């Protein structure tokens, strides 16, 4: 029986859970291959623009030598990549504030990680999932070399020295962004304060402040609150004055009673001295 002449067609390898297995090869000369699992990211609870449901790819088992830049270049063959996010474990997107330069960020732990790749087009997700399992993705090429081992350590050591001009540029950029965020926050707080001062009909009463101070708009509601506060303060003052007068009057009566008792004691002692008789025997 003659052998079959049908041509073997490479197909994608799909495992339970909906993950597609892709092969990574470090270089064209490497014999060993590394396996990563990819799946379309579909988490309905996470409604963020950073991870759109139709253009985000979830990747497992990313090796330590693959940085965000390497992953972006590696998957660019399936379509333009918008952003790459690498994490130690899966989780929802957390906004960590402004992106800091490498001079101010701590060193990340080296290990296998998970990633979220956002493409510019949804068709790129289909292209990745249909990629043949037997065709590996080459990580390090002549156009984009990836450093490992001693060469990587030497490269990291050289990159650890910050150049003064680049460091100053990073500091200036951060301070400009910081000042811009502070101004936007101040404007937002000012608008909120003005909205709270406006009354129901939308009328705002502007009064003249003291010299050297900025004027502040007063509404009818705020004026009524100020009058009520002043009235309570006046009543409290009157009550305190009444208690002060009563206490002073009580003290006067007590002093007069002590003086009267003192005079009576003096008269009684003088009478006893007058009645005293000299009796030698």
Short mmCIF file of C-alpha atoms in Angstrom, two decimals:
data_model
loop_
_atom_site.label_atom_id
_atom_site.label_comp_id
_atom_site.label_asym_id
_atom_site.label_seq_id
_atom_site.Cartn_x
_atom_site.Cartn_y
_atom_site.Cartn_z
CA UNK A 1 0.00 0.00 0.00
CA UNK A 2 1.49 3.30 -1.08
CA UNK A 3 1.83 6.01 1.57
CA UNK A 4 -0.61 8.88 1.53
CA UNK A 5 0.58 11.97 -0.34
CA UNK A 6 -1.72 14.36 1.49
CA UNK A 7 0.14 17.43 2.71
CA UNK A 8 0.18 18.03 6.49
CA UNK A 9 -1.41 21.34 7.35
CA UNK A 10 -0.18 23.19 10.45
CA UNK A 11 -3.01 24.08 12.76
CA UNK A 12 -3.34 26.04 15.97
CA UNK A 13 -3.21 24.10 19.24
CA UNK A 14 -6.16 24.85 21.51
CA UNK A 15 -6.21 23.43 25.05
CA UNK A 16 -9.09 23.25 27.57
CA UNK A 17 -10.05 26.66 28.86
CA UNK A 18 -9.98 28.28 25.44
CA UNK A 19 -6.23 28.97 25.47
CA UNK A 20 -4.16 28.76 22.29
CA UNK A 21 -0.61 27.47 22.71
CA UNK A 22 2.16 29.36 20.91
CA UNK A 23 5.82 28.39 20.69
CA UNK A 24 8.63 30.78 21.49
CA UNK A 25 12.16 30.25 20.22
CA UNK A 26 14.87 32.48 21.65
CA UNK A 27 16.91 32.59 18.43
CA UNK A 28 17.10 30.79 15.12
CA UNK A 29 20.00 28.68 16.45
CA UNK A 30 18.14 27.59 19.58
CA UNK A 31 16.84 24.02 19.80
CA UNK A 32 14.60 24.33 22.86
CA UNK A 33 11.26 26.07 22.65
CA UNK A 34 9.11 27.77 25.27
CA UNK A 35 5.32 27.54 25.35
CA UNK A 36 2.99 30.46 26.11
CA UNK A 37 -0.80 30.41 26.30
CA UNK A 38 -2.92 33.17 24.80
CA UNK A 39 -6.63 33.89 25.05
CA UNK A 40 -8.94 36.75 24.19
CA UNK A 41 -9.52 38.89 27.26
CA UNK A 42 -13.25 38.93 28.03
CA UNK A 43 -14.00 40.10 31.57
CA UNK A 44 -17.39 41.79 31.65
CA UNK A 45 -16.85 43.21 35.14
CA UNK A 46 -13.84 45.17 33.91
CA UNK A 47 -15.15 48.07 31.86
CA UNK A 48 -12.09 50.18 31.20
CA UNK A 49 -10.80 51.83 28.05
CA UNK A 50 -7.30 50.52 28.78
CA UNK A 51 -8.42 46.92 28.08
CA UNK A 52 -11.15 46.87 25.41
CA UNK A 53 -12.91 43.50 25.26
CA UNK A 54 -12.59 43.04 21.50
CA UNK A 55 -8.92 44.05 21.13
CA UNK A 56 -7.15 42.71 24.26
CA UNK A 57 -5.12 39.50 24.34
CA UNK A 58 -4.37 37.74 27.63
CA UNK A 59 -0.99 35.93 27.72
CA UNK A 60 0.30 33.40 30.29
CA UNK A 61 3.79 32.04 31.06
CA UNK A 62 5.82 34.93 29.64
CA UNK A 63 9.55 34.22 30.26
CA UNK A 64 11.73 36.70 32.20
CA UNK A 65 13.82 37.71 29.18
CA UNK A 66 10.74 39.12 27.43
CA UNK A 67 10.15 42.75 28.37
CA UNK A 68 7.24 44.93 27.30
CA UNK A 69 9.21 46.18 24.32
CA UNK A 70 10.13 42.64 23.25
CA UNK A 71 6.51 41.48 23.52
CA UNK A 72 5.35 44.47 21.49
CA UNK A 73 7.85 43.76 18.72
CA UNK A 74 7.09 40.03 18.82
CA UNK A 75 3.33 40.41 18.36
CA UNK A 76 3.53 43.31 15.90
CA UNK A 77 3.61 40.76 13.08
CA UNK A 78 -0.09 40.10 13.74
CA UNK A 79 -1.06 43.77 13.64
CA UNK A 80 -0.24 47.15 15.19
CA UNK A 81 0.05 46.93 18.99
CA UNK A 82 -1.41 49.77 21.03
CA UNK A 83 -0.06 48.90 24.49
CA UNK A 84 1.52 46.07 26.50
CA UNK A 85 1.09 45.50 30.24
CA UNK A 86 3.09 42.87 32.15
CA UNK A 87 2.16 41.81 35.68
CA UNK A 88 3.15 39.20 38.24
CA UNK A 89 -0.39 37.81 38.41
CA UNK A 90 -3.72 38.44 36.68
CA UNK A 91 -5.92 41.24 37.97
CA UNK A 92 -8.02 44.22 37.08
CA UNK A 93 -6.45 47.36 35.70
CA UNK A 94 -5.24 49.70 38.45
CA UNK A 95 -4.46 53.31 37.66
CA UNK A 96 -1.20 53.99 39.49
CA UNK A 97 -1.02 57.70 38.72
CA UNK A 98 1.39 59.33 36.27
CA UNK A 99 3.95 57.12 34.60
CA UNK A 100 7.36 57.69 36.17
CA UNK A 101 10.70 57.54 34.44
CA UNK A 102 12.98 54.56 34.95
CA UNK A 103 15.12 56.63 37.34
CA UNK A 104 12.30 56.80 39.91
CA UNK A 105 10.75 53.32 39.58
CA UNK A 106 11.98 50.38 41.70
CA UNK A 107 13.46 47.34 39.99
CA UNK A 108 10.88 44.73 39.06
CA UNK A 109 11.10 41.12 40.15
CA UNK A 110 12.48 38.78 37.52
CA UNK A 111 10.23 35.79 36.87
CA UNK A 112 7.49 34.39 34.70
CA UNK A 113 4.67 36.88 34.26
CA UNK A 114 1.28 37.40 32.62
CA UNK A 115 0.53 40.05 30.05
CA UNK A 116 -2.26 42.07 28.47
CA UNK A 117 -1.65 43.05 24.82
CA UNK A 118 -3.99 45.63 23.30
CA UNK A 119 -4.11 45.71 19.48
CA UNK A 120 -5.38 48.58 17.38
CA UNK A 121 -7.62 46.26 15.34
CA UNK A 122 -9.79 43.35 16.46
CA UNK A 123 -8.71 41.19 13.52
CA UNK A 124 -5.25 40.86 15.11
CA UNK A 125 -6.74 38.71 17.89
CA UNK A 126 -8.00 36.23 15.30
CA UNK A 127 -4.61 36.17 13.57
CA UNK A 128 -2.84 35.30 16.85
CA UNK A 129 -5.31 32.55 17.74
CA UNK A 130 -4.98 30.97 14.28
CA UNK A 131 -1.17 30.99 14.28
CA UNK A 132 0.23 27.46 13.69
CA UNK A 133 1.64 25.71 16.71
CA UNK A 134 4.64 24.33 14.80
CA UNK A 135 5.81 27.76 13.64
CA UNK A 136 7.68 29.34 16.58
CA UNK A 137 7.97 33.03 17.26
CA UNK A 138 11.64 34.06 17.30
CA UNK A 139 12.46 36.42 20.16
CA UNK A 140 16.00 37.57 19.42
CA UNK A 141 17.02 38.47 15.87
CA UNK A 142 19.72 40.57 14.30
CA UNK A 143 17.30 43.49 13.93
CA UNK A 144 16.13 43.28 17.58
CA UNK A 145 18.72 41.48 19.75
CA UNK A 146 17.73 40.47 23.29
CA UNK A 147 20.49 40.43 25.88
CA UNK A 148 20.81 37.48 28.28
CA UNK A 149 23.37 36.19 30.76
CA UNK A 150 26.57 38.18 31.19
CA UNK A 151 25.82 40.48 28.27
CA UNK A 152 22.51 41.42 29.89
CA UNK A 153 24.16 42.21 33.22
CA UNK A 154 26.79 44.37 31.57
CA UNK A 155 24.09 46.20 29.59
CA UNK A 156 22.01 46.77 32.73
CA UNK A 157 25.08 48.03 34.60
CA UNK A 158 25.83 50.58 31.87
CA UNK A 159 22.20 51.68 31.73
CA UNK A 160 22.10 52.17 35.52
CA UNK A 161 24.20 55.35 35.23
CA UNK A 162 21.87 58.31 34.69
CA UNK A 163 23.03 60.98 32.28
CA UNK A 164 22.53 64.49 33.76
CA UNK A 165 20.73 65.93 30.72
CA UNK A 166 18.28 63.02 30.45
CA UNK A 167 17.69 63.01 34.21
CA UNK A 168 16.99 66.76 34.18
CA UNK A 169 14.59 66.29 31.26
CA UNK A 170 12.71 63.56 33.14
CA UNK A 171 12.47 65.74 36.28
CA UNK A 172 11.22 68.76 34.29
CA UNK A 173 8.60 66.64 32.52
CA UNK A 174 7.35 65.22 35.82
CA UNK A 175 7.14 68.66 37.45
CA UNK A 176 5.22 70.07 34.49
CA UNK A 177 2.71 67.24 34.69
CA UNK A 178 2.48 67.72 38.47
CA UNK A 179 1.80 71.46 38.17
CA UNK A 180 -0.80 70.80 35.48
CA UNK A 181 -2.62 68.26 37.67
CA UNK A 182 -2.57 70.66 40.63
CA UNK A 183 -4.03 73.48 38.53
CA UNK A 184 -6.80 71.22 37.22
CA UNK A 185 -7.57 70.06 40.76
CA UNK A 186 -7.72 73.67 42.02
CA UNK A 187 -10.05 74.66 39.16
CA UNK A 188 -12.28 71.68 39.90
CA UNK A 189 -12.48 72.54 43.62
CA UNK A 190 -13.24 76.17 42.77
CA UNK A 191 -16.10 75.15 40.48
CA UNK A 192 -17.51 72.83 43.15
CA UNK A 193 -17.35 75.63 45.75
CA UNK A 194 -19.16 78.04 43.44
CA UNK A 195 -21.87 75.48 42.74
CA UNK A 196 -22.42 74.97 46.47
CA UNK A 197 -22.72 78.72 47.08
CA UNK A 198 -25.39 79.20 44.45
CA UNK A 199 -28.95 79.12 45.72
CA UNK A 200 -31.87 77.28 44.18
CA UNK A 201 -32.76 80.09 41.75
CA UNK A 202 -29.16 80.48 40.60
CA UNK A 203 -28.65 84.01 42.04
CA UNK A 204 -25.33 84.79 43.67
CA UNK A 205 -24.73 87.82 45.91
CA UNK A 206 -21.20 89.26 45.72
CA UNK A 207 -19.97 91.28 48.72
CA UNK A 208 -16.86 93.41 49.22
CA UNK A 209 -14.21 91.76 51.35
CA UNK A 210 -11.58 93.31 53.59
CA UNK A 211 -8.58 95.04 52.12
CA UNK A 212 -6.04 92.53 50.84
CA UNK A 213 -8.55 89.66 50.69
CA UNK A 214 -10.44 88.21 47.77
CA UNK A 215 -14.18 88.70 47.58
CA UNK A 216 -16.36 85.64 47.99
CA UNK A 217 -19.90 85.30 46.63
CA UNK A 218 -22.66 84.93 49.24
CA UNK A 219 -26.06 83.49 48.47
CA UNK A 220 -29.26 84.07 50.42
CA UNK A 221 -28.94 80.67 52.06
CA UNK A 222 -25.42 81.38 53.27
CA UNK A 223 -26.53 84.80 54.60
CA UNK A 224 -29.33 83.20 56.62
CA UNK A 225 -26.91 80.69 58.08
CA UNK A 226 -24.55 83.50 59.07
CA UNK A 227 -27.40 85.43 60.76
CA UNK A 228 -28.50 82.35 62.68
CA UNK A 229 -24.95 81.73 63.84
CA UNK A 230 -24.62 85.35 64.99
CA UNK A 231 -27.94 85.12 66.85
CA UNK A 232 -26.88 81.99 68.71
CA UNK A 233 -23.60 83.64 69.61
CA UNK A 234 -25.41 86.71 70.99
CA UNK A 235 -27.78 84.60 73.12
CA UNK A 236 -24.90 82.59 74.51
CA UNK A 237 -23.12 85.82 75.44
CA UNK A 238 -26.18 87.21 77.21
CA UNK A 239 -26.59 83.98 79.18
CA UNK A 240 -22.94 84.08 80.20
CA UNK A 241 -23.32 87.71 81.36
CA UNK A 242 -26.38 86.77 83.42
CA UNK A 243 -24.50 83.97 85.16
CA UNK A 244 -21.57 86.32 85.80
CA UNK A 245 -23.83 88.93 87.46
CA UNK A 246 -25.48 86.25 89.61
CA UNK A 247 -22.13 84.89 90.72
CA UNK A 248 -20.86 88.39 91.57
CA UNK A 249 -24.00 89.15 93.61
CA UNK A 250 -23.65 85.88 95.54
CA UNK A 251 -20.06 86.71 96.39
CA UNK A 252 -21.08 90.14 97.70
CA UNK A 253 -23.78 88.64 99.96
CA UNK A 254 -21.33 86.06 101.31
CA UNK A 255 -18.74 88.76 102.14
CA UNK A 256 -21.37 90.91 103.91
CA UNK A 257 -22.48 87.92 105.98
CA UNK A 258 -18.89 87.17 106.99
CA UNK A 259 -18.36 90.80 108.07
CA UNK A 260 -21.55 90.78 110.15
CA UNK A 261 -20.49 87.57 111.88
CA UNK A 262 -17.05 89.04 112.54
CA UNK A 263 -18.58 92.13 114.26
CA UNK A 264 -20.82 89.94 116.46
CA UNK A 265 -17.83 87.87 117.54
CA UNK A 266 -15.89 91.03 118.43
CA UNK A 267 -18.75 92.29 120.62
CA UNK A 268 -19.08 88.95 122.39
CA UNK A 269 -15.33 88.80 123.15
CA UNK A 270 -15.35 92.39 124.51
CA UNK A 271 -18.29 91.54 126.81
CA UNK A 272 -16.51 88.51 128.21
CA UNK A 273 -13.40 90.58 128.91
CA UNK A 274 -15.48 93.22 130.77
CA UNK A 275 -17.15 90.60 133.00
CA UNK A 276 -13.83 89.07 133.95
CA UNK A 277 -12.93 89.80 137.73
CA UNK A 278 -9.56 89.73 139.49
CA UNK A 279 -9.57 87.02 142.13
CA UNK A 280 -6.07 86.37 143.52
CA UNK A 281 -7.38 83.97 146.27
#
